[in-house]
Amino acid sequence: MFRFYAGKGGVGKTTCAAAAALALSRRRARTLVVSTDPAHSLGDALERRLSAVPRRVRGSLFAVQMDADRALSRWLGARERSFRTIASRGTYLDDEDIDSLFRLSLPGVDELVGLVELRRLARGFEEVVVDTAPTGHTLRLLAMPTTLAKLADVLDDLQGKHRAMARSLRGSVRRDAEDAVIDELREEAGSLRALLESADAEIHWITLAEALSMAESRDGVSVLRAAGMRLARVVVNRLTPAPDRRCRLCTARRTEEARMVEAARDLGAPLFGVAEEEREPRGLRSLDRLSRSLENPLRRGTARSGPPEDEGGAAAGAQELSPGLEELAPAGVRLLFFGGKGGVGKTTVAAAAAISIARRGDPVLLLSTDPAHSLADVLRIPLGDGEHEIEPRLRARELDAPRAFEDRRERYRAAVEELFATLRGGSSFDAPYDRAVMEDLIDLSPPGLDEVFALLAVIEALQTYRVVVVDTAPTGHALRLLELAAKAREWVQVLLQIQLKYRRVAGLGDLARDLTDTARELRELQELLHDPVRCRFVPVTRGAALPRLETARLLASLKRLRVDVPALMVNALTPKGCSRCTRAAAAEKREIGRLRRICPGCAMLAAPRIAPAPQGAAALARFARTWTRME
């Protein structure tokens, strides 16, 4: 049985998945809990050092953190000989060109091999609990059967040229090992699709009783249902317990949560509720306790509201202080990224910063690159792939990466068609297999490349805007985006090199010029990312252990990528109030001390916890004025 724990970043998928797996193992079922998120935190939750090989945690419970790169190497290694043979038969490529394609070590292959690797790891286990990446990339993982089927079609086109030649020379075609590999891919795509649609796979959707989380839940659940997957239940996590004395923050949170819980009933699945614990559930004892809470049905009236609060929630009356924008975007900065673990408030902080920078007088574009956009929800304005005015000097856009890449694909295919039409002229000559191969090359692009091509919009936007503020996907996929800028340029250069082989079939003309322009744009983007004067990345985190541990890994990766980090934003700090909030504030203070040690050269900015979370330009501007610098 495969149980996928899915939802918006930061809602508690990892701890819920680990707790559920622990409960299943107590029934003596041999259980595996798997993390498919590139920014793994399963080991942090279990307090165990994990790897790509299943490790026993306790009794019949095992855990593993998927290594997508290793999985791809293993998967390709078993088929590389056939892939090379098909490439040499179906194209004009020589061994050097084929080596170039196989040498490309591309990040972001988690969606390509994830389900295949998951099924391999699941052998010998009765129960498999999957801790997924945040929503947008989980949906890609589950769409992997379609990706695999497309790969089979591309290889079949390449093999088609060989079959046509064999038929003309021998009068017949014999099936060989390469045909068997193509059939294997098609069969695997079909069996994986059947598994996801069967009773042996189910989705457990984790959400918070907050507006942004609930909006993403509606979209995600709708897509999963359309894909034929079964939604077993919805878990509303981290509900606020009743305070022991008057507490402005807790009262405001409980009022908002009661409203959101009622909205969650429209998701059409059994509803379960989990109260927020004072300490993050880490380690087996805490996860044991959480596993029992996961079995609590959320009946009507369970989440009770308090008396209404003044408009503005817990932040009303906060002292208007300098937002510290000079720490984030001094003169000269053109590109400003906000990123971090899911659920820390990246989108809210990015939007508040963009509004403040625009009100300072600079024309600003606020850009979301997260496949599961929440920027429109934060701004309370409908957004899309076009630029929408938010207020004077500020526009916002939610990048549609698949659409941007599909536009490139269509331009490419049109150019190929035009070249072969020119070659054919008035004659009846055609080269259908060569044309199919050239068209297929664009479909062999690595996973995630669509996001990089969409991000090239930054280069264009900087011609118009003084500053571009980017709201990224959660950590693992934000890092992939930055890494792919260089890898995508290499892929385009290899593609151009390969197509030069077709000069004897058709001149390249505009096609070569388009690819050359794309390589130049990718080089400009890469240079911009490495320029500390023009580009900065601001990690957003919280005063808790799991976000801190992920922030440490993020900082190490940004240093390796040579991306400048001027400041660290510690978001959602709890004000003193009831006994519980006071203890939470003290625990956060201890975590902030640990954060200082992992980013010694960074300015530390703090933002308070607000309930309900700020939405709309006016509330976001007020929120930015609550930011302070921690000395």
XYZ file of C-alpha atoms in Angstrom:
631
model
C 0.000 0.000 0.000
C 1.372 3.427 -0.985
C 0.241 6.336 1.193
C 1.340 9.731 -0.169
C 1.459 12.595 2.343
C 1.082 15.781 0.304
C 0.331 19.473 0.724
C 1.754 22.969 0.747
C 5.287 23.380 2.045
C 5.543 23.851 5.799
C 2.217 22.273 6.760
C 3.892 19.340 8.540
C 3.941 16.646 5.829
C 7.218 15.177 7.043
C 6.258 14.844 10.697
C 2.783 13.520 9.819
C 4.239 10.972 7.375
C 6.840 9.827 9.892
C 4.206 9.543 12.646
C 1.806 7.618 10.390
C 4.578 5.204 9.366
C 5.435 4.651 13.019
C 1.801 3.800 13.777
C 1.622 1.334 10.857
C 4.808 -0.391 12.031
C 3.299 -0.864 15.509
C 0.776 -3.178 13.849
C 3.764 -5.385 12.903
C 3.471 -4.359 9.256
C 6.862 -4.090 7.614
C 6.803 -0.335 6.844
C 9.008 2.008 4.816
C 8.793 5.808 5.035
C 10.372 7.532 2.011
C 11.257 11.197 1.450
C 11.066 12.332 -2.190
C 11.718 16.026 -1.399
C 15.119 17.210 -2.740
C 15.465 19.198 0.517
C 15.065 16.203 2.817
C 14.027 16.741 6.439
C 12.825 13.208 7.265
C 16.092 12.421 9.045
C 15.691 15.607 11.095
C 12.175 14.569 12.156
C 13.189 11.005 13.065
C 16.490 12.203 14.579
C 18.264 9.560 12.542
C 21.008 9.807 9.945
C 19.399 8.556 6.742
C 20.693 7.795 3.258
C 19.489 6.443 -0.086
C 19.468 2.915 1.371
C 16.576 1.924 3.692
C 17.676 1.926 7.323
C 15.896 0.301 10.255
C 14.535 2.945 12.629
C 12.746 0.737 15.133
C 11.188 -2.703 14.971
C 9.539 -3.093 11.558
C 9.946 0.590 10.589
C 12.535 1.560 7.973
C 13.306 4.975 6.476
C 15.075 6.261 3.361
C 15.763 9.616 1.679
C 15.615 9.182 -2.082
C 18.755 10.148 -4.014
C 17.361 11.127 -7.421
C 20.760 11.499 -9.104
C 21.874 8.042 -7.994
C 18.517 6.599 -9.051
C 18.846 8.129 -12.510
C 22.388 6.770 -12.917
C 21.185 3.291 -11.991
C 18.169 3.532 -14.296
C 20.183 4.870 -17.244
C 23.018 2.428 -16.646
C 20.736 -0.544 -17.273
C 19.520 0.962 -20.567
C 22.375 3.160 -21.773
C 23.672 0.691 -24.338
C 20.261 0.495 -26.036
C 19.745 4.270 -25.805
C 23.111 4.861 -27.466
C 22.310 2.379 -30.214
C 18.948 4.012 -30.890
C 20.567 7.474 -30.985
C 23.241 6.368 -33.459
C 20.671 4.643 -35.689
C 18.118 7.431 -35.715
C 20.353 10.491 -36.039
C 23.497 11.794 -37.658
C 25.164 11.842 -34.242
C 28.647 10.467 -33.827
C 30.016 8.929 -30.614
C 31.235 12.329 -29.377
C 27.744 13.860 -29.647
C 26.104 10.889 -27.942
C 28.666 11.112 -25.151
C 27.788 14.805 -24.743
C 24.134 13.953 -24.143
C 24.876 11.203 -21.638
C 27.519 13.304 -19.872
C 25.012 15.983 -18.898
C 24.486 15.511 -15.167
C 21.313 17.462 -14.597
C 19.714 18.303 -11.273
C 15.964 18.057 -10.993
C 15.547 14.485 -12.195
C 13.459 13.633 -9.128
C 10.229 13.836 -11.118
C 11.659 11.727 -13.985
C 12.686 8.651 -11.974
C 10.871 9.244 -8.679
C 8.048 6.731 -9.045
C 10.277 4.076 -10.632
C 12.726 4.412 -7.740
C 9.885 4.468 -5.229
C 8.547 1.158 -6.502
C 12.051 -0.339 -6.401
C 12.564 0.772 -2.789
C 9.123 -0.577 -1.829
C 10.017 -4.200 -2.590
C 9.643 -6.336 0.513
C 7.494 -3.818 2.411
C 3.792 -4.112 3.169
C 3.272 -0.396 3.779
C 5.039 2.509 2.052
C 4.494 6.036 3.392
C 5.742 8.792 1.082
C 6.823 12.194 2.409
C 6.473 14.272 -0.750
C 7.875 17.592 -1.923
C 5.551 20.654 -1.774
C 2.447 20.656 -3.978
C 3.702 21.842 -7.382
C 6.537 19.338 -7.580
C 4.503 16.511 -6.079
C 2.055 16.910 -8.949
C 4.996 16.557 -11.370
C 6.173 13.428 -9.578
C 2.728 11.867 -9.944
C 2.639 12.860 -13.633
C 5.791 10.809 -14.239
C 3.985 8.000 -16.149
C 3.118 10.554 -18.858
C 6.767 11.707 -18.985
C 7.968 8.121 -19.335
C 5.459 7.422 -22.112
C 6.665 10.547 -23.965
C 10.264 9.313 -23.729
C 9.186 5.997 -25.239
C 7.538 7.855 -28.148
C 10.702 9.875 -28.822
C 12.859 6.731 -28.836
C 10.333 5.014 -31.082
C 10.675 7.859 -33.618
C 14.457 7.460 -33.540
C 14.129 3.697 -34.003
C 11.658 4.295 -36.841
C 14.415 5.453 -39.178
C 16.337 2.230 -38.534
C 13.221 0.143 -39.202
C 12.566 1.983 -42.495
C 16.133 1.396 -43.681
C 16.036 -2.285 -42.662
C 12.736 -2.739 -44.497
C 14.127 -1.169 -47.696
C 17.321 -3.252 -47.588
C 16.039 -6.602 -46.305
C 12.341 -6.365 -47.022
C 11.521 -7.081 -43.379
C 12.273 -5.818 -39.871
C 13.443 -7.974 -36.988
C 12.691 -6.907 -33.437
C 15.816 -6.412 -31.344
C 16.904 -5.368 -27.832
C 16.230 -1.704 -28.610
C 12.603 -2.411 -29.488
C 12.357 -4.330 -26.207
C 13.598 -1.305 -24.230
C 10.984 0.944 -25.876
C 8.275 -1.588 -25.051
C 9.579 -1.802 -21.483
C 9.254 1.976 -21.038
C 5.700 1.947 -22.355
C 4.756 -0.966 -20.107
C 6.318 0.703 -17.087
C 4.478 3.955 -17.807
C 1.204 2.035 -18.038
C 1.777 -0.003 -14.883
C 2.754 3.089 -12.859
C -0.353 4.910 -14.056
C -2.473 1.890 -13.111
C -0.843 1.778 -9.653
C -1.628 5.442 -8.943
C -5.248 4.946 -9.978
C -5.654 1.704 -8.002
C -6.848 0.979 -4.464
C -3.187 0.399 -3.532
C -2.403 4.132 -3.624
C -4.011 6.956 -1.697
C -3.408 10.594 -0.860
C -3.393 11.995 2.669
C -3.609 15.760 2.255
C -2.053 17.862 5.038
C -3.104 21.476 5.433
C -3.200 24.292 7.945
C -6.289 26.250 8.922
C -4.918 29.313 7.114
C -6.116 31.075 3.988
C -3.023 30.423 1.815
C -2.790 26.764 2.763
C -6.498 26.247 2.167
C -6.374 27.903 -1.275
C -3.519 25.617 -2.345
C -5.365 22.617 -0.915
C -8.396 23.274 -3.115
C -6.237 23.475 -6.233
C -4.050 20.467 -5.379
C -6.909 18.174 -4.412
C -8.761 19.085 -7.607
C -5.762 18.136 -9.783
C -5.207 14.851 -7.952
C -8.838 13.857 -8.298
C -8.757 14.703 -12.011
C -5.729 12.392 -12.312
C -7.782 9.528 -10.869
C -6.121 9.354 -7.463
C -8.003 8.574 -4.259
C -8.096 11.167 -1.464
C -8.221 9.182 1.791
C -8.444 12.090 4.222
C -7.559 15.700 4.928
C -5.560 16.469 8.065
C -5.811 20.010 9.441
C -2.548 20.345 11.324
C -1.333 22.610 14.138
C -4.674 23.882 15.441
C -4.244 26.409 18.257
C -5.207 25.150 21.751
C -7.249 27.400 24.035
C -4.970 29.856 25.900
C -4.753 29.784 29.712
C -5.300 33.529 29.886
C -6.178 36.406 27.592
C -3.908 36.230 24.548
C -4.423 38.431 21.522
C -2.456 36.164 19.155
C -4.108 32.874 20.197
C -7.592 34.400 20.067
C -7.003 35.804 16.589
C -5.578 32.485 15.378
C -8.495 30.444 16.749
C -11.027 32.784 15.143
C -9.360 32.420 11.737
C -8.914 28.649 12.158
C -12.618 28.096 12.884
C -13.470 29.805 9.605
C -10.866 27.806 7.652
C -11.923 24.459 9.142
C -15.429 25.004 7.803
C -13.920 25.764 4.390
C -11.905 22.508 4.560
C -15.131 20.485 4.727
C -15.719 21.381 1.073
C -12.666 19.313 0.071
C -14.905 16.250 0.149
C -12.872 13.884 2.317
C -12.904 12.796 5.977
C -11.456 15.630 8.098
C -8.982 15.045 10.925
C -7.479 17.643 13.263
C -4.156 17.832 15.100
C -3.482 20.374 17.850
C -0.238 22.354 17.714
C 2.350 21.057 20.157
C 4.583 23.363 22.136
C 7.683 21.667 20.750
C 8.230 20.424 17.235
C 7.524 16.674 17.036
C 11.055 15.304 16.656
C 12.232 11.872 17.677
C 10.273 8.652 18.104
C 8.599 9.527 21.398
C 7.130 12.779 20.045
C 6.136 11.125 16.773
C 4.394 8.323 18.694
C 2.281 10.955 20.425
C 1.544 12.711 17.123
C 0.482 9.428 15.496
C -2.365 9.096 18.006
C -3.487 12.673 17.294
C -3.663 11.868 13.576
C -6.578 9.537 14.292
C -8.836 12.280 15.722
C -11.807 13.102 13.434
C -12.480 16.836 13.291
C -16.149 17.124 14.190
C -18.141 20.297 13.780
C -17.463 22.756 16.572
C -14.050 21.226 17.395
C -12.166 24.336 16.272
C -13.835 27.093 18.245
C -13.539 30.753 17.581
C -12.910 33.409 20.155
C -14.355 36.900 20.315
C -13.677 39.031 17.235
C -10.437 40.988 17.179
C -9.831 44.485 15.910
C -9.042 44.667 12.197
C -5.361 44.036 11.651
C -5.208 41.076 14.039
C -2.256 40.591 16.315
C -0.161 43.143 14.463
C -2.535 46.037 15.076
C -0.852 48.772 17.013
C 2.645 47.418 16.295
C 5.314 50.107 16.387
C 6.139 51.347 12.888
C 9.856 50.734 12.561
C 12.267 50.892 9.670
C 11.768 47.830 7.453
C 15.548 47.482 7.037
C 15.233 47.556 3.278
C 18.779 48.831 2.922
C 19.903 45.466 4.319
C 18.037 43.701 1.552
C 18.040 45.977 -1.479
C 20.573 48.810 -1.372
C 21.260 50.857 -4.503
C 22.584 48.665 -7.285
C 20.617 45.525 -6.458
C 18.581 44.444 -9.477
C 17.506 40.897 -8.588
C 16.306 39.856 -5.126
C 15.352 36.239 -4.323
C 13.382 35.125 -1.264
C 13.529 31.413 -0.439
C 13.561 28.805 2.291
C 11.663 25.874 3.725
C 8.017 25.613 2.756
C 5.653 27.367 5.122
C 8.082 29.904 6.572
C 6.338 32.808 4.825
C 8.521 33.367 1.735
C 5.663 34.679 -0.401
C 4.380 37.064 2.258
C 7.867 38.457 2.950
C 8.684 38.756 -0.771
C 5.435 40.615 -1.475
C 5.921 42.960 1.498
C 9.485 43.723 0.393
C 8.420 44.386 -3.204
C 5.705 46.807 -2.064
C 8.148 48.667 0.188
C 10.815 48.913 -2.535
C 8.246 50.198 -5.021
C 7.005 52.796 -2.545
C 10.612 53.907 -2.140
C 10.381 54.981 -5.780
C 11.853 52.092 -7.805
C 9.819 50.376 -10.546
C 9.499 46.753 -9.341
C 8.323 43.452 -10.834
C 7.276 40.813 -8.280
C 7.712 37.386 -9.864
C 6.587 33.973 -8.545
C 8.478 30.920 -9.831
C 6.785 28.403 -7.527
C 4.724 25.893 -9.601
C 2.101 26.071 -6.828
C 1.684 29.849 -6.844
C 0.276 31.625 -3.779
C 1.231 35.174 -4.741
C -2.279 36.023 -5.947
C -3.702 34.795 -2.637
C -1.248 36.945 -0.657
C -1.979 40.047 -2.749
C -5.707 39.291 -2.972
C -5.572 40.127 -6.677
C -6.121 37.685 -9.562
C -2.795 37.043 -11.274
C -1.570 35.030 -14.231
C 1.365 34.747 -16.597
C 0.974 38.369 -17.698
C 2.087 41.383 -15.663
C -0.637 42.863 -13.443
C -0.445 46.279 -11.824
C -0.691 46.118 -8.020
C -0.098 49.803 -7.339
C 1.984 52.591 -8.940
C 5.496 51.327 -9.779
C 4.659 47.712 -8.825
C 3.538 44.879 -11.076
C 3.261 41.167 -10.294
C 3.375 37.993 -12.370
C 2.992 34.265 -11.681
C 5.242 32.528 -14.202
C 3.644 29.736 -16.184
C 6.811 27.718 -16.808
C 5.263 24.920 -18.924
C 3.571 27.497 -21.140
C 6.803 29.490 -21.579
C 8.705 26.373 -22.581
C 5.888 25.210 -24.847
C 6.101 28.559 -26.675
C 9.795 27.836 -27.251
C 8.955 24.332 -28.417
C 6.425 25.631 -30.943
C 8.908 28.184 -32.335
C 11.448 25.390 -32.645
C 9.027 23.007 -34.391
C 7.889 25.744 -36.791
C 11.517 26.452 -37.692
C 12.153 22.736 -38.330
C 9.070 22.496 -40.544
C 10.111 25.575 -42.516
C 13.618 24.207 -43.069
C 12.364 20.904 -44.428
C 9.782 22.650 -46.621
C 12.601 24.777 -48.090
C 14.694 21.679 -48.648
C 11.812 19.878 -50.353
C 10.989 22.839 -52.610
C 8.675 21.732 -55.403
C 9.845 18.113 -55.328
C 8.182 15.154 -53.668
C 11.299 14.489 -51.558
C 10.774 14.391 -47.830
C 12.849 13.159 -44.900
C 10.157 12.306 -42.360
C 12.410 10.454 -39.934
C 15.073 13.163 -39.880
C 12.383 15.761 -39.353
C 10.811 13.722 -36.533
C 14.208 13.343 -34.875
C 14.876 17.086 -34.982
C 11.443 17.800 -33.555
C 11.922 15.167 -30.843
C 15.209 16.649 -29.620
C 13.351 19.501 -27.928
C 11.182 16.936 -26.078
C 14.279 15.240 -24.677
C 14.961 18.313 -22.538
C 15.739 17.552 -18.895
C 13.070 17.890 -16.186
C 12.878 21.384 -14.744
C 14.296 23.052 -17.851
C 10.926 24.713 -18.424
C 11.390 26.651 -15.178
C 14.763 28.006 -16.307
C 13.440 29.097 -19.682
C 10.598 30.836 -17.881
C 13.094 32.548 -15.580
C 14.718 34.087 -18.653
C 11.821 36.515 -18.276
C 14.058 38.126 -15.632
C 16.538 39.228 -18.291
C 13.733 40.803 -20.294
C 12.105 42.378 -17.218
C 15.327 44.106 -16.158
C 15.106 46.172 -19.326
C 11.974 47.802 -17.860
C 12.180 47.438 -14.071
C 14.774 48.710 -11.671
C 14.321 45.705 -9.350
C 12.908 42.202 -9.858
C 11.810 40.440 -6.653
C 11.483 36.651 -7.005
C 9.288 34.486 -4.773
C 10.857 31.036 -5.223
C 9.631 27.488 -4.705
C 10.690 25.810 -1.419
C 14.379 25.090 -0.814
C 15.097 21.984 -2.880
C 13.482 23.263 -6.052
C 14.717 26.844 -5.617
C 18.272 25.489 -5.549
C 17.535 23.360 -8.589
C 16.454 26.478 -10.448
C 19.731 28.240 -9.661
C 21.787 25.161 -10.588
C 19.929 24.646 -13.845
C 20.831 28.072 -15.188
C 24.329 26.769 -15.980
C 23.164 23.276 -16.927
C 20.489 24.592 -19.276
C 23.080 26.618 -21.163
C 25.189 23.479 -21.552
C 22.127 21.564 -22.797
C 21.318 24.253 -25.389
C 24.929 24.209 -26.607
C 24.827 20.428 -26.977
C 21.502 20.721 -28.832
C 23.026 23.271 -31.209
C 26.088 21.086 -31.710
C 23.881 18.092 -32.506
C 21.794 20.016 -34.994
C 24.882 21.111 -36.885
C 25.082 17.463 -37.944
C 21.936 18.058 -39.966
C 23.451 20.708 -42.212
C 23.705 18.141 -44.990
C 19.962 17.547 -44.577
C 18.881 21.185 -44.113
C 20.574 24.458 -43.334
C 19.956 25.769 -39.825
C 19.269 29.475 -40.464
C 16.899 31.036 -37.915
C 16.922 27.831 -35.853
C 20.630 28.177 -35.083
C 20.190 31.897 -34.389
C 17.371 31.196 -31.916
C 19.429 28.622 -30.039
C 22.445 30.950 -29.991
C 20.300 33.771 -28.566
C 18.973 31.410 -25.891
C 22.516 30.407 -24.901
C 23.446 34.104 -24.626
C 20.433 34.844 -22.405
C 21.318 31.913 -20.150
C 24.896 33.205 -19.890
C 23.615 36.651 -18.879
C 21.380 35.087 -16.248
C 24.258 33.002 -14.923
C 26.532 36.067 -14.691
C 23.792 38.025 -12.912
C 23.315 35.267 -10.309
C 27.020 35.409 -9.417
C 27.198 39.216 -9.109
C 26.863 40.227 -5.402
C 26.251 43.861 -6.317
C 23.259 43.154 -8.565
C 21.857 39.886 -7.172
C 21.029 38.733 -3.632
C 19.250 35.801 -2.023
C 17.449 36.318 1.302
C 16.664 33.071 3.162
C 13.423 33.225 5.130
C 13.262 30.956 8.180
C 11.561 30.555 11.533
C 12.761 30.153 15.108
C 12.374 26.366 15.139
C 14.690 23.394 14.689
C 13.501 21.946 11.351
C 13.539 25.309 9.504
C 16.952 26.084 11.067
C 18.451 22.774 9.917
C 17.123 23.269 6.383
C 18.361 26.887 6.371
C 21.860 25.659 7.240
C 21.822 23.351 4.211
C 20.427 26.157 2.030
C 23.216 28.536 3.084
C 25.873 25.914 2.326
C 24.411 25.366 -1.153
C 24.170 29.106 -1.909
C 27.826 29.499 -0.915
C 28.757 26.677 -3.293
C 26.728 28.332 -6.071
C 28.411 31.722 -5.353
C 25.089 33.502 -4.710
C 25.318 36.380 -2.227
C 23.348 36.208 1.058
C 23.217 39.652 2.739
C 20.619 38.941 5.412
C 18.490 36.300 7.067
C 14.797 36.940 7.756
C 13.448 35.185 10.874
C 9.710 35.270 10.347
C 6.645 34.688 12.548
C 8.268 35.280 15.941
C 5.767 34.726 18.755
C 4.991 37.695 21.019
C 4.615 37.099 24.749
C 1.022 36.537 25.811
C -0.429 33.412 27.381
C 1.857 30.932 29.123
C 2.142 28.881 25.964
C 3.126 31.847 23.769
C 5.651 33.005 26.367
C 7.325 29.586 26.385
C 7.286 29.549 22.561
C 8.984 32.973 22.463
C 11.734 31.690 24.773
C 12.299 28.598 22.598
C 12.487 30.770 19.474
C 15.088 32.980 21.135
C 17.299 29.922 21.668
C 16.927 28.936 18.003
C 17.856 32.453 16.886
C 21.145 32.069 18.772
C 21.835 28.908 16.763
C 20.911 30.695 13.532
C 23.515 33.378 14.214
C 26.195 30.702 14.291
C 25.325 29.314 10.846
C 25.254 32.745 9.156
C 27.841 34.837 11.042
C 28.225 37.503 8.364
C 24.501 38.020 7.743
C 22.277 40.775 9.039
C 19.441 39.242 11.094
C 15.976 40.657 10.503
C 12.923 39.710 12.555
C 9.208 39.785 11.741
C 6.370 39.044 14.188
C 3.747 36.323 13.962
C 0.464 37.835 12.783
C -3.008 36.325 12.795
C -4.596 36.238 10.360
C -1.624 36.405 8.010
C -1.382 39.732 6.140
C -3.082 39.783 2.738
C -3.519 42.704 0.352
C -1.140 45.592 -0.352
C -2.131 47.713 2.662
C -1.713 44.882 5.194
C 1.577 43.797 3.600
C 2.957 47.340 3.784
C 2.030 47.482 7.489
C 3.678 44.095 7.978
C 6.939 45.332 6.400
C 7.017 48.223 8.881
C 7.124 45.725 11.772
C 10.461 44.297 10.631
C 13.390 45.001 12.920
C 17.104 44.314 12.835
C 18.292 41.996 15.612
C 21.526 43.191 17.161
